[in-house]
Tab-separated table of C-alpha atoms and ligand atoms in Angstrom:
chain	number	residue	atom	x	y	z
A	1006	MET	CA	14.286	-7.960	-25.487
A	1007	SER	CA	12.166	-9.882	-27.065
A	1008	ASN	CA	10.449	-8.686	-30.700
A	1009	ASN	CA	7.269	-8.497	-28.350
A	1010	VAL	CA	8.547	-6.207	-26.354
A	1011	LYS	CA	10.698	-4.073	-28.768
A	1012	ASN	CA	7.667	-3.723	-31.092
A	1013	SER	CA	5.374	-2.771	-28.318
A	1014	PRO	CA	4.143	0.771	-27.723
A	1015	HIS	CA	5.246	0.882	-24.310
A	1016	SER	CA	8.564	-0.193	-24.796
A	1017	GLU	CA	11.493	0.376	-21.997
A	1018	SER	CA	12.787	3.835	-22.869
A	1019	VAL	CA	14.464	6.069	-20.417
A	1020	GLU	CA	12.413	8.815	-19.610
A	1021	LYS	CA	8.867	7.925	-20.516
A	1022	LYS	CA	5.751	10.868	-21.191
A	1023	THR	CA	3.663	10.337	-18.911
A	1024	LEU	CA	-0.379	11.205	-19.613
A	1025	ILE	CA	-1.718	12.586	-16.247
A	1026	ILE	CA	-5.794	12.547	-16.106
A	1027	SER	CA	-7.244	14.923	-13.787
A	1028	ALA	CA	-9.829	13.850	-11.473
A	1029	PRO	CA	-12.645	13.110	-11.861
A	1030	ALA	CA	-11.686	10.670	-15.092
A	1031	ARG	CA	-13.714	10.769	-17.847
A	1032	GLU	CA	-15.054	7.532	-19.788
A	1033	GLY	CA	-12.872	7.847	-22.764
A	1034	GLU	CA	-9.927	8.459	-20.582
A	1035	LEU	CA	-10.589	5.680	-18.297
A	1036	THR	CA	-11.197	3.573	-21.668
A	1037	VAL	CA	-7.958	5.630	-23.685
A	1038	ALA	CA	-6.048	4.076	-20.052
A	1039	SER	CA	-7.705	0.589	-20.267
A	1040	HIS	CA	-6.047	0.285	-23.616
A	1041	ILE	CA	-2.345	0.792	-22.440
A	1042	ILE	CA	-2.781	-1.337	-19.924
A	1043	GLN	CA	-3.946	-3.657	-22.730
A	1044	SER	CA	-1.439	-2.802	-25.208
A	1045	GLY	CA	1.137	-3.433	-22.381
A	1046	GLY	CA	1.791	-0.458	-20.782
A	1047	LEU	CA	2.082	1.110	-17.198
A	1048	VAL	CA	-1.156	2.890	-15.290
A	1049	VAL	CA	-1.229	4.168	-11.953
A	1050	PHE	CA	-4.612	4.298	-10.086
A	1051	PRO	CA	-6.360	5.289	-7.277
A	1052	THR	CA	-8.089	3.065	-4.803
A	1053	GLU	CA	-9.755	2.626	-1.771
A	1054	THR	CA	-6.488	2.215	0.023
A	1055	VAL	CA	-3.597	3.863	-1.492
A	1056	TYR	CA	-2.461	3.884	-5.397
A	1057	GLY	CA	-2.070	0.684	-7.447
A	1058	LEU	CA	0.583	0.710	-10.465
A	1059	GLY	CA	-1.289	-1.633	-12.727
A	1060	ALA	CA	0.133	-3.366	-15.964
A	1061	ASN	CA	-1.618	-6.220	-17.467
A	1062	ALA	CA	-1.164	-9.545	-14.729
A	1063	TYR	CA	-1.331	-11.419	-18.457
A	1064	ASP	CA	2.149	-10.257	-19.564
A	1065	ASP	CA	4.885	-11.216	-18.373
A	1066	CYS	CA	6.599	-7.941	-19.627
A	1067	SER	CA	4.717	-5.573	-18.749
A	1068	VAL	CA	4.619	-6.969	-15.407
A	1069	MET	CA	8.412	-6.743	-15.348
A	1070	ARG	CA	8.762	-2.935	-15.956
A	1071	ILE	CA	6.434	-2.466	-13.193
A	1072	PHE	CA	9.608	-3.899	-10.817
A	1073	LYS	CA	11.567	-1.582	-13.439
A	1074	ALA	CA	9.525	1.406	-11.925
A	1075	LYS	CA	9.115	0.930	-8.906
A	1076	GLY	CA	12.728	-0.611	-8.326
A	1077	ARG	CA	10.803	-3.505	-6.567
A	1078	PRO	CA	12.713	-6.279	-5.553
A	1079	SER	CA	11.591	-9.715	-7.695
A	1080	ASP	CA	11.098	-12.207	-4.757
A	1081	ASN	CA	8.326	-9.906	-4.072
A	1082	PRO	CA	4.568	-10.999	-5.677
A	1083	ILE	CA	2.742	-8.533	-6.902
A	1084	ILE	CA	-1.725	-8.704	-6.558
A	1085	VAL	CA	-3.933	-8.672	-8.829
A	1086	HIS	CA	-6.901	-6.770	-9.248
A	1087	VAL	CA	-10.122	-7.887	-10.696
A	1088	ALA	CA	-13.948	-5.860	-11.380
A	1089	LYS	CA	-15.941	-8.711	-9.893
A	1090	PRO	CA	-14.764	-11.258	-7.847
A	1091	GLU	CA	-15.526	-14.270	-10.088
A	1092	ASP	CA	-12.763	-12.667	-12.233
A	1093	ALA	CA	-10.701	-14.442	-10.419
A	1094	GLU	CA	-11.818	-17.738	-12.067
A	1095	ASN	CA	-9.925	-16.551	-14.440
A	1096	PHE	CA	-5.964	-17.352	-13.604
A	1097	ALA	CA	-7.242	-18.497	-9.603
A	1098	TYR	CA	-8.490	-21.863	-7.900
A	1099	THR	CA	-11.211	-20.551	-6.035
A	1100	THR	CA	-12.687	-22.095	-2.522
A	1101	PRO	CA	-16.475	-21.834	-0.745
A	1102	LEU	CA	-14.337	-19.756	2.029
A	1103	PHE	CA	-12.884	-16.960	-0.981
A	1104	TYR	CA	-16.499	-16.025	-1.821
A	1105	LYS	CA	-17.992	-16.249	1.521
A	1106	LEU	CA	-14.911	-13.653	2.079
A	1107	ALA	CA	-15.674	-11.818	-1.079
A	1108	ARG	CA	-19.553	-11.359	-0.266
A	1109	ALA	CA	-18.668	-10.093	3.316
A	1110	PHE	CA	-15.652	-7.711	2.011
A	1111	MET	CA	-15.851	-7.055	-1.929
A	1112	PRO	CA	-15.637	-4.772	-3.210
A	1113	GLY	CA	-13.079	-3.022	-0.817
A	1114	PRO	CA	-9.824	-3.332	0.984
A	1115	LEU	CA	-9.601	-7.191	1.616
A	1116	THR	CA	-6.767	-9.150	-0.579
A	1117	VAL	CA	-6.755	-13.619	-0.441
A	1118	ILE	CA	-4.024	-15.397	-1.573
A	1119	LEU	CA	-5.606	-18.045	-3.678
A	1120	LYS	CA	-3.475	-21.385	-5.918
A	1121	LYS	CA	-2.519	-19.733	-9.019
A	1122	ARG	CA	-3.204	-21.347	-12.240
A	1123	ILE	CA	-0.421	-21.488	-15.197
A	1124	ASN	CA	-1.944	-18.858	-16.961
A	1125	ILE	CA	-0.277	-16.066	-14.271
A	1126	PRO	CA	3.560	-16.070	-15.695
A	1127	ALA	CA	5.522	-15.704	-12.919
A	1128	PRO	CA	7.078	-12.496	-11.729
A	1129	VAL	CA	3.520	-11.468	-10.421
A	1130	THR	CA	3.609	-14.133	-7.954
A	1131	ALA	CA	7.378	-14.139	-7.772
A	1132	GLY	CA	7.903	-17.824	-8.384
A	1133	LEU	CA	5.711	-18.658	-5.872
A	1134	ASP	CA	2.136	-20.714	-6.450
A	1135	THR	CA	-0.434	-18.733	-5.485
A	1136	VAL	CA	-1.611	-15.341	-6.811
A	1137	GLY	CA	-3.173	-12.106	-4.181
A	1138	VAL	CA	-6.748	-11.075	-5.262
A	1139	ARG	CA	-8.460	-7.748	-4.407
A	1140	CYS	CA	-11.343	-6.482	-5.737
A	1141	PRO	CA	-11.539	-2.880	-5.050
A	1142	SER	CA	-14.289	-0.256	-4.288
A	1143	HIS	CA	-13.350	2.853	-5.878
A	1144	GLU	CA	-15.350	3.883	-8.948
A	1145	THR	CA	-12.119	4.942	-11.076
A	1146	ALA	CA	-10.220	1.302	-9.847
A	1147	HIS	CA	-13.716	-0.488	-10.636
A	1148	LYS	CA	-14.368	1.660	-14.311
A	1149	LEU	CA	-11.040	0.810	-15.130
A	1150	LEU	CA	-10.560	-3.133	-14.455
A	1151	SER	CA	-13.749	-3.459	-16.009
A	1152	LEU	CA	-13.134	-1.612	-19.137
A	1153	CYS	CA	-9.417	-3.660	-19.000
A	1154	LYS	CA	-11.155	-6.909	-19.351
A	1155	VAL	CA	-7.963	-8.576	-17.748
A	1156	PRO	CA	-6.971	-8.887	-14.664
A	1157	VAL	CA	-4.489	-6.341	-13.347
A	1158	ALA	CA	-1.470	-6.856	-11.374
A	1159	ALA	CA	-0.537	-4.032	-8.669
A	1160	PRO	CA	1.522	-2.730	-6.531
A	1161	SER	CA	1.485	0.340	-4.422
A	1162	ALA	CA	2.763	3.613	-6.850
A	1163	ASN	CA	5.453	4.092	-4.883
A	1164	ILE	CA	9.323	3.952	-5.173
A	1165	SER	CA	10.380	0.570	-3.471
A	1166	GLY	CA	10.672	1.446	0.118
A	1167	ARG	CA	8.781	4.481	0.430
A	1168	PRO	CA	5.984	5.340	1.533
A	1169	SER	CA	2.711	4.222	0.121
A	1170	PRO	CA	0.799	7.096	-1.806
A	1171	THR	CA	-2.465	7.863	-1.110
A	1172	LYS	CA	-2.557	11.599	-2.983
A	1173	ALA	CA	-2.112	12.195	-6.800
A	1174	THR	CA	1.029	14.532	-5.847
A	1175	HIS	CA	2.497	11.572	-4.264
A	1176	VAL	CA	2.153	9.349	-7.617
A	1177	ILE	CA	3.674	12.522	-9.479
A	1178	GLU	CA	6.833	12.294	-7.169
A	1179	ASP	CA	7.898	9.039	-7.306
A	1180	MET	CA	6.325	8.308	-10.883
A	1181	ASP	CA	6.069	10.846	-13.707
A	1182	GLY	CA	8.512	9.845	-16.450
A	1183	ARG	CA	8.560	6.112	-15.384
A	1184	VAL	CA	5.098	5.183	-16.086
A	1185	ASP	CA	2.815	5.960	-19.286
A	1186	ALA	CA	-0.477	7.141	-17.218
A	1187	ILE	CA	-1.725	8.624	-13.973
A	1188	ILE	CA	-5.380	8.931	-12.890
A	1189	ASP	CA	-5.526	11.412	-10.507
A	1190	GLY	CA	-8.660	10.127	-7.979
A	1191	GLY	CA	-7.962	13.076	-5.327
A	1192	GLU	CA	-7.011	11.211	-1.830
A	1193	CYS	CA	-7.579	7.736	-0.655
A	1194	GLU	CA	-10.435	6.427	1.575
A	1195	TYR	CA	-8.181	4.166	3.459
A	1196	GLY	CA	-4.976	5.528	3.282
A	1197	ILE	CA	-3.215	2.525	4.713
A	1198	GLU	CA	-2.795	-0.694	1.938
A	1199	SER	CA	-5.106	-3.784	1.981
A	1200	THR	CA	-5.424	-6.437	4.014
A	1201	VAL	CA	-3.992	-9.879	3.098
A	1202	VAL	CA	-5.348	-12.483	4.591
A	1203	LEU	CA	-3.790	-16.720	3.802
A	1204	PRO	CA	-7.003	-18.768	4.107
A	1205	THR	CA	-5.531	-21.914	6.560
A	1206	GLY	CA	-8.267	-24.244	6.526
A	1207	GLU	CA	-11.713	-24.735	5.243
A	1208	ASN	CA	-13.277	-21.668	7.700
A	1209	SER	CA	-9.576	-20.282	8.828
A	1210	VAL	CA	-7.050	-17.064	7.392
A	1211	LYS	CA	-3.905	-15.539	8.312
A	1212	ILE	CA	-3.931	-12.565	8.386
A	1213	LEU	CA	-0.302	-11.541	6.321
A	1214	ARG	CA	-0.824	-7.593	6.624
A	1215	PRO	CA	-3.163	-6.144	8.599
A	1216	GLY	CA	-4.920	-3.408	6.995
A	1217	ALA	CA	-8.434	-1.526	7.239
A	1218	VAL	CA	-10.651	-5.108	7.509
A	1219	THR	CA	-9.776	-5.729	10.911
A	1220	ALA	CA	-9.662	-8.984	12.529
A	1221	ASP	CA	-12.745	-8.391	14.352
A	1222	ALA	CA	-14.478	-7.909	10.845
A	1223	LEU	CA	-12.905	-11.482	9.704
A	1224	ARG	CA	-14.179	-13.364	13.119
A	1225	CYS	CA	-17.856	-12.396	11.842
A	1226	VAL	CA	-17.277	-14.527	8.859
A	1227	CYS	CA	-14.297	-17.031	9.569
A	1228	SER	CA	-14.293	-19.478	12.777
A	1229	ASP	CA	-10.439	-19.136	13.293
A	1230	VAL	CA	-8.207	-15.489	12.698
A	1231	THR	CA	-4.725	-15.414	13.710
A	1232	LEU	CA	-1.983	-13.201	12.841
A	1233	ALA	CA	0.826	-14.096	11.365
A	1234	ASP	CA	4.350	-13.674	12.423
A	1235	GLY	CA	6.247	-10.803	11.878
A	1236	ILE	CA	2.921	-8.606	11.791
A	1237	ASP	CA	4.415	-6.498	14.240
A	1238	GLY	CA	7.750	-5.680	12.390
A	1239	SER	CA	9.406	-8.558	14.464
A	1240	ASP	CA	12.180	-10.012	12.204
A	1241	VAL	CA	11.301	-14.045	10.826
A	1242	GLU	CA	13.450	-15.868	8.910
A	1243	LYS	CA	11.135	-16.842	5.756
A	1244	PRO	CA	7.845	-14.231	6.367
A	1245	LEU	CA	4.711	-15.720	4.400
A	1246	SER	CA	3.724	-12.416	2.300
A	1247	PRO	CA	7.837	-11.740	1.792
A	1248	GLY	CA	6.631	-8.055	1.335
A	1249	MET	CA	7.124	-7.880	5.277
A	1250	LYS	CA	10.926	-8.660	5.074
A	1251	TYR	CA	11.701	-5.094	3.606
A	1252	LYS	CA	12.447	-1.985	4.673
A	1253	HIS	CA	9.720	0.410	4.000
A	1254	TYR	CA	7.809	3.612	4.306
A	1255	ALA	CA	11.157	4.498	5.720
A	1256	PRO	CA	11.170	8.847	5.957
A	1257	ARG	CA	14.309	10.192	4.917
A	1258	SER	CA	15.384	11.696	7.951
A	1259	PRO	CA	15.600	9.596	11.484
A	1260	LEU	CA	12.321	8.367	12.600
A	1261	ILE	CA	11.836	7.798	16.538
A	1262	LEU	CA	8.391	6.267	17.746
A	1263	LEU	CA	8.068	7.964	21.938
A	1264	ASP	CA	6.959	5.158	24.049
A	1265	GLY	CA	5.589	6.850	27.032
A	1266	LYS	CA	2.491	9.048	28.541
A	1267	ARG	CA	1.001	11.340	25.614
A	1268	GLU	CA	1.610	14.032	28.156
A	1269	ASP	CA	5.485	12.802	28.393
A	1270	VAL	CA	5.808	12.968	24.482
A	1271	VAL	CA	4.644	16.276	23.819
A	1272	ALA	CA	6.803	17.514	27.395
A	1273	PHE	CA	9.727	15.357	25.418
A	1274	VAL	CA	9.557	16.648	21.718
A	1275	ALA	CA	9.057	20.640	23.806
A	1276	SER	CA	12.864	20.053	25.213
A	1277	GLU	CA	13.955	18.517	21.853
A	1278	MET	CA	12.961	21.048	19.969
A	1279	LYS	CA	14.989	24.022	21.244
A	1280	GLN	CA	18.516	21.447	20.809
A	1281	LYS	CA	17.528	20.175	17.377
A	1282	SER	CA	15.577	20.489	14.276
A	1283	CYS	CA	12.749	18.166	14.521
A	1284	LEU	CA	9.306	17.784	13.312
A	1285	PHE	CA	6.525	16.420	15.301
A	1286	ILE	CA	3.470	14.063	13.385
A	1287	CYS	CA	0.835	14.468	16.406
A	1288	TYR	CA	-2.658	14.194	16.952
A	1289	ASP	CA	-4.690	17.954	16.497
A	1290	GLU	CA	-4.771	18.014	20.572
A	1291	ASP	CA	-0.984	18.499	21.127
A	1292	ALA	CA	0.035	20.584	17.726
A	1293	ALA	CA	-0.237	24.313	18.754
A	1294	PRO	CA	2.951	24.637	20.682
A	1295	PHE	CA	4.878	23.254	17.727
A	1296	GLY	CA	3.661	25.787	15.090
A	1297	ASP	CA	4.775	24.497	11.464
A	1298	ARG	CA	7.428	21.446	12.995
A	1299	ALA	CA	3.925	19.746	13.809
A	1300	LEU	CA	2.783	17.550	11.313
A	1301	THR	CA	-0.982	16.579	11.785
A	1302	LEU	CA	-2.664	12.620	12.066
A	1303	GLY	CA	-6.392	14.287	13.260
A	1304	GLY	CA	-7.921	14.192	16.472
A	1305	ALA	CA	-6.362	11.595	19.019
A	1306	SER	CA	-8.847	9.561	19.497
A	1307	ASP	CA	-9.373	9.690	15.537
A	1308	GLU	CA	-8.055	6.534	14.288
A	1309	SER	CA	-9.319	6.453	10.709
A	1310	SER	CA	-8.134	9.765	10.899
A	1311	HIS	CA	-4.902	8.484	12.068
A	1312	ALA	CA	-4.613	5.966	8.994
A	1313	HIS	CA	-5.546	7.927	6.580
A	1314	ARG	CA	-3.553	10.676	7.234
A	1315	LEU	CA	0.141	8.438	8.103
A	1316	PHE	CA	1.929	8.364	4.925
A	1317	ASP	CA	0.753	12.029	3.827
A	1318	CYS	CA	2.355	13.203	6.982
A	1319	LEU	CA	6.093	11.290	6.190
A	1320	ARG	CA	5.918	12.364	3.289
A	1321	CYS	CA	5.303	15.894	3.762
A	1322	ALA	CA	8.542	15.344	6.339
A	1323	ASP	CA	10.662	14.635	3.415
A	1324	GLU	CA	9.179	17.653	1.857
A	1325	ILE	CA	10.271	19.605	4.222
A	1326	GLY	CA	13.190	17.859	4.746
A	1327	GLU	CA	14.545	18.765	1.351
A	1328	MET	CA	14.034	22.770	2.491
A	1329	LYS	CA	16.108	22.666	5.349
A	1330	LYS	CA	17.674	20.094	8.003
A	1331	ILE	CA	15.693	17.949	9.826
A	1332	ASP	CA	17.691	16.160	12.578
A	1333	VAL	CA	14.754	13.565	13.936
A	1334	ILE	CA	11.191	13.153	13.503
A	1335	TYR	CA	9.262	12.079	17.267
A	1336	THR	CA	5.876	10.195	16.967
A	1337	TYR	CA	3.946	8.568	19.695
A	1338	MET	CA	4.541	5.115	19.964
A	1339	PRO	CA	1.291	3.059	18.562
A	1340	ALA	CA	-1.042	0.595	20.453
A	1341	ALA	CA	0.347	-2.646	19.910
A	1342	GLY	CA	-3.386	-4.166	20.006
A	1343	GLU	CA	-5.894	-6.760	18.090
A	1344	ASP	CA	-8.599	-4.443	18.329
A	1345	GLY	CA	-9.332	-2.032	14.916
A	1346	LEU	CA	-7.218	-0.110	13.060
A	1347	SER	CA	-4.175	-0.711	16.118
A	1348	PRO	CA	-2.260	-3.463	14.124
A	1349	ALA	CA	-2.387	-1.982	10.485
A	1350	ILE	CA	-1.121	1.234	11.858
A	1351	TYR	CA	1.462	-0.064	14.233
A	1352	ASN	CA	2.741	-2.488	11.807
A	1353	ARG	CA	3.632	1.148	8.933
A	1354	LEU	CA	4.975	2.664	11.795
A	1355	ILE	CA	7.425	-0.082	13.665
A	1356	ARG	CA	8.729	-0.802	10.033
A	1357	ALA	CA	9.131	2.964	8.923
A	1358	ALA	CA	10.468	3.833	12.392
A	1359	GLY	CA	13.228	1.298	11.414
A	1360	HIS	CA	12.508	-0.619	15.140
A	1361	THR	CA	13.516	2.923	16.823
A	1362	VAL	CA	12.043	3.387	19.682
A	1363	MET	CA	12.481	5.106	23.174
A	1364	LYS	CA	11.090	4.789	26.347
A	1365	LEU	CA	10.558	8.167	28.212
B	1971	TXA	O1	-3.787	-2.280	-1.001
B	1971	TXA	C1	-3.225	-2.902	-1.202
B	1971	TXA	O2	-3.229	-3.888	-1.700
B	1971	TXA	C2	-3.034	-2.314	-2.915
B	1971	TXA	C3	-3.089	-1.385	-3.950
B	1971	TXA	C4	-2.207	-0.935	-4.914
B	1971	TXA	O3	-4.312	-2.675	-4.363
B	1971	TXA	N1	-1.711	-2.886	-3.229
B	1971	TXA	C5	-0.141	-2.826	-2.725
B	1971	TXA	O4	0.511	-3.943	-3.074
B	1971	TXA	O5	-0.655	-2.686	-1.427
B	1971	TXA	P1	1.873	-3.564	-2.848
B	1971	TXA	O6	2.364	-4.558	-4.229
B	1971	TXA	O7	2.569	-3.002	-2.287
B	1971	TXA	O8	1.622	-5.284	-1.369
B	1971	TXA	C6	1.761	-6.561	-1.441
B	1971	TXA	C7	1.740	-7.070	-0.435
B	1971	TXA	C8	3.616	-7.337	0.179
B	1971	TXA	O9	3.325	-7.651	1.337
B	1971	TXA	C9	3.431	-9.461	-0.628
B	1971	TXA	O10	4.221	-9.701	-0.482
B	1971	TXA	C10	1.886	-9.617	-0.903
B	1971	TXA	O11	1.126	-8.461	-0.625
B	1971	TXA	N2	1.505	-10.809	-1.578
B	1971	TXA	C11	1.254	-10.946	-2.763
B	1971	TXA	N3	1.361	-11.836	-3.474
B	1971	TXA	C12	1.184	-12.722	-1.954
B	1971	TXA	C13	1.239	-14.344	-2.532
B	1971	TXA	N4	0.702	-14.702	-3.375
B	1971	TXA	N5	1.664	-14.828	-1.131
B	1971	TXA	C14	1.795	-13.529	0.142
B	1971	TXA	N6	1.815	-12.541	0.196
B	1971	TXA	C15	1.674	-12.154	-1.390
B	1972	MG	MG1	3.910	-1.984	-1.522
């Protein structure tokens, strides 16, 4: 450990006392949080996608603490957050396409991969020569980033492998005692992580991770939008986004996706419930017969609600599983289409289920 770390007010200790800042965070409290980041500490903050676990992106020791707090593999790079798109100039080589995307989608749930400058330490980018840039629209995130005056490296604030946190209670469950502060910002608006895009030409991008900025929306700005291999959860030897190769989002009980007509799925789960201890992650309309064994995603046609509720349902399933034995969690096989939020929901669910699909 370097002297720098030993002398830091935020040096490694097994268990930290975590400051919880309740919603709505006041300016003074955000100033305190920004000082924690500036002096090398870790702060969890809300964004419009999921909660982020932030540290000063210029400080490699602080960034290493993120990996430790999450139990994150060191070859998975971290996105860098800025208050304004222009702030990316300080640590990345911006391009006209970056500004075109920024004008259309920032602040908001989009991350753009750019060539990095030398001042971004290697742990942030896991040794890659690129860096992901994101400018969140969440008011608290924006205020905090403005006060920090340094770019903030922040992955999702979950223990690696667990569903991303969309509520402060999720964050407290995973991160209390591991970070210096947690800012409660209520429920995250989108509930799934940002769309990650890699510019592949003057006016073209490849989607490395689908999110709330959809392929169709990107097509309004870029002439060519493609999906990276493996985005559908299939195995690729060397994914362009290293995070894609990890088992992710999995609840502790096995999750099975049921591929069939909706009424057949409901009938199958009803018959399974008679023999097994099951949970059903389902649409509001299908929930009534299952009582407290149903975890609801919202109305059947309300895709934004499915995205918003998905990680919370997976975490609720874990909570119930702690109190009583759960043999299996069922949900519908999501549509694999290219439109709207479908690719994003499909990508998260197929990985949460470890590809376990049952054809009905
Ligand atoms: O919405 C979000 O993006 C949230 C909030 C907190 O901003 N952050 C988030 O970070 O989801 P994380 O670390 O959980 O996921 C980042 C993903 C990973 O799959 C990682 O491999 C990929 O982005 N990524 C980061 N930097 C990259 C780079 N330079 N090249 C390719 N992929 C990159
Ligand atoms: Mg994550």
